[in-house]
Amino acid sequence: MADHASFVGASRKLGLSATTVTRTVRSLETALGISLFNRTTRSVHLTTEGVEFLARCRAAIFDLDGAIAIAQGARTAPQGVLSITAPVIFGRVHVLPVVTELLKAWPQLNIRLFLTDRVVHLVEEGVDLAIRIAPPQDSALKMQKSERSRKFLLPAQLI
């Protein structure tokens, strides 16, 4: 009703009778002990309490949808921003083709590829994955060797 400004419009959208919608809203208002709508013969508008209640209900539904998405995470496509850095030449030759394929396979994924020959400070520059030719200078970093038979390969997680 809040989006339609009428019980009849809401009932059409929900595929219910106007009587069912009216009774359901009245029952909710009784249970809450407040009026959610100001009703006139020509319109229906949310009360101040109704506006607040609707906002909190929508936020709760959004949170619930997020919880469901997290729980189903193993079955969902990768999405969001993945920030990768690599040396310039190596990145152009080996990383860029893989990034291109990833973007084709996962359209909801955004990749920020930063090709530079300088050592990037991962946390300070918001980098998720650094591909380096030399061992890391920072012993706190976790490293996965990806060289096999002098041919560079990317970690399996990216392929």
Coordinates of C-alpha atoms in Angstrom, one line a residue:
M1 CA 0.0 0.0 0.0
A2 CA 2.8 2.4 0.8
D3 CA 4.1 2.2 -2.8
H4 CA 0.6 2.2 -4.3
A5 CA -1.2 4.7 -2.1
S6 CA -4.3 2.5 -2.2
F7 CA -5.5 -0.8 -0.9
V8 CA -7.0 -1.7 -4.2
G9 CA -3.7 -1.0 -6.1
A10 CA -1.8 -3.1 -3.6
S11 CA -4.3 -5.9 -3.8
R12 CA -3.9 -6.1 -7.6
K13 CA -0.1 -6.1 -7.3
L14 CA -0.3 -8.9 -4.7
G15 CA -3.0 -10.9 -6.5
L16 CA -5.3 -10.7 -3.4
S17 CA -8.7 -9.3 -2.8
A18 CA -8.9 -5.7 -1.5
T19 CA -10.8 -7.1 1.5
T20 CA -8.0 -9.5 2.4
V21 CA -5.4 -6.8 2.2
T22 CA -7.5 -4.4 4.3
R23 CA -8.1 -7.1 7.0
T24 CA -4.4 -8.1 7.0
V25 CA -3.3 -4.5 7.5
R26 CA -5.9 -3.9 10.2
S27 CA -4.7 -7.1 12.0
L28 CA -1.1 -5.9 11.8
E29 CA -2.0 -2.4 13.2
T30 CA -4.0 -4.1 16.0
A31 CA -1.1 -6.3 16.9
L32 CA 1.3 -3.4 16.9
G33 CA -1.1 -1.1 18.7
I34 CA -0.5 1.8 16.1
S35 CA -2.0 3.1 12.9
L36 CA 0.3 2.5 10.0
F37 CA -1.8 4.4 7.5
N38 CA -3.9 7.6 7.4
R39 CA -7.0 6.7 5.4
T40 CA -9.4 9.1 3.6
T41 CA -12.0 8.3 1.0
R42 CA -9.6 9.3 -1.7
S43 CA -6.2 8.2 -0.5
V44 CA -4.1 6.1 1.8
H45 CA -0.8 7.5 3.2
L46 CA 1.7 6.2 5.7
T47 CA 1.7 7.7 9.2
T48 CA 5.0 8.8 10.8
E49 CA 5.1 5.4 12.6
G50 CA 4.2 3.7 9.4
V51 CA 7.2 5.3 7.6
E52 CA 9.5 4.2 10.3
F53 CA 8.1 0.7 10.5
L54 CA 8.3 0.3 6.7
A55 CA 11.9 1.5 6.7
R56 CA 12.9 -1.0 9.4
C57 CA 11.0 -3.9 7.7
R58 CA 12.8 -3.2 4.4
A59 CA 16.1 -3.1 6.2
A60 CA 15.4 -6.4 7.9
I61 CA 14.4 -8.0 4.6
F62 CA 17.6 -6.6 3.0
D63 CA 19.7 -8.1 5.8
L64 CA 17.9 -11.4 5.5
D65 CA 18.5 -11.5 1.7
G66 CA 22.2 -10.7 2.5
A67 CA 22.4 -13.6 5.0
I68 CA 20.8 -16.0 2.5
A69 CA 23.3 -14.9 -0.2
I70 CA 26.2 -15.4 2.2
A71 CA 24.9 -18.9 3.2
Q72 CA 24.6 -19.8 -0.5
G73 CA 27.9 -18.2 -1.3
A74 CA 29.4 -21.4 -2.6
R75 CA 26.8 -21.5 -5.3
T76 CA 26.8 -17.9 -6.3
A77 CA 29.0 -16.3 -9.0
P78 CA 31.9 -14.2 -7.9
Q79 CA 31.1 -10.5 -7.7
G80 CA 32.6 -7.3 -6.4
V81 CA 36.0 -5.8 -7.0
L82 CA 39.2 -7.9 -7.2
S83 CA 42.3 -5.8 -7.1
I84 CA 45.4 -7.4 -8.7
T85 CA 48.9 -6.1 -9.2
A86 CA 51.7 -7.6 -11.2
P87 CA 54.9 -6.6 -13.0
V88 CA 54.3 -4.8 -16.2
I89 CA 55.6 -7.2 -18.8
F90 CA 54.6 -10.3 -16.9
G91 CA 51.1 -8.8 -16.4
R92 CA 50.6 -8.0 -20.0
V93 CA 51.7 -11.4 -21.2
H94 CA 50.4 -13.7 -18.6
V95 CA 47.9 -12.0 -16.3
L96 CA 45.8 -9.9 -18.7
P97 CA 44.6 -12.9 -20.8
V98 CA 43.4 -14.6 -17.6
V99 CA 41.7 -11.4 -16.4
T100 CA 40.0 -11.1 -19.7
E101 CA 38.6 -14.6 -19.5
L102 CA 37.5 -14.1 -15.9
L103 CA 35.6 -11.0 -16.8
K104 CA 33.9 -12.9 -19.7
A105 CA 33.0 -15.9 -17.4
W106 CA 31.9 -13.8 -14.4
P107 CA 30.2 -10.5 -15.6
Q108 CA 29.4 -9.4 -12.0
L109 CA 33.1 -9.4 -11.2
N110 CA 35.1 -6.2 -11.6
I111 CA 38.9 -6.5 -11.7
R112 CA 41.3 -3.6 -11.1
L113 CA 44.5 -4.6 -12.7
F114 CA 47.5 -2.5 -11.6
L115 CA 50.6 -3.3 -13.6
T116 CA 53.8 -1.8 -12.1
D117 CA 57.3 -2.8 -11.6
R118 CA 57.5 -1.2 -8.1
V119 CA 56.6 -3.1 -5.0
V120 CA 53.0 -2.3 -4.0
H121 CA 52.0 -2.0 -0.4
L122 CA 49.1 -4.4 -0.4
V123 CA 47.1 -3.1 2.5
E124 CA 47.7 0.6 2.0
E125 CA 46.8 0.4 -1.7
G126 CA 43.9 -2.0 -1.3
V127 CA 45.4 -4.9 -3.3
D128 CA 43.8 -8.3 -2.9
L129 CA 46.4 -10.3 -5.0
A130 CA 50.0 -9.5 -5.9
I131 CA 51.8 -11.5 -8.5
R132 CA 55.5 -11.1 -8.0
I133 CA 58.5 -12.6 -9.7
A134 CA 60.8 -12.3 -6.6
P135 CA 60.2 -13.5 -3.0
P136 CA 58.2 -11.1 -0.8
Q137 CA 60.2 -8.6 1.3
D138 CA 57.5 -8.8 4.1
S139 CA 57.7 -12.1 6.0
A140 CA 54.1 -11.6 7.1
L141 CA 52.8 -12.1 3.6
K142 CA 51.6 -15.5 2.4
M143 CA 53.2 -16.7 -0.8
Q144 CA 52.1 -19.4 -3.2
K145 CA 54.7 -20.5 -5.7
S146 CA 53.3 -20.6 -9.2
E147 CA 56.3 -21.4 -11.3
R148 CA 56.6 -24.8 -12.9
S149 CA 59.4 -25.9 -15.2
R150 CA 60.4 -22.2 -15.7
K151 CA 57.0 -21.5 -17.2
F152 CA 54.9 -19.1 -15.1
L153 CA 51.4 -20.1 -14.3
L154 CA 48.8 -18.3 -12.3
P155 CA 47.4 -19.8 -9.1
A156 CA 44.5 -22.3 -9.8
Q157 CA 42.1 -20.0 -7.9
L158 CA 42.3 -17.5 -10.7
I159 CA 41.8 -19.9 -13.6

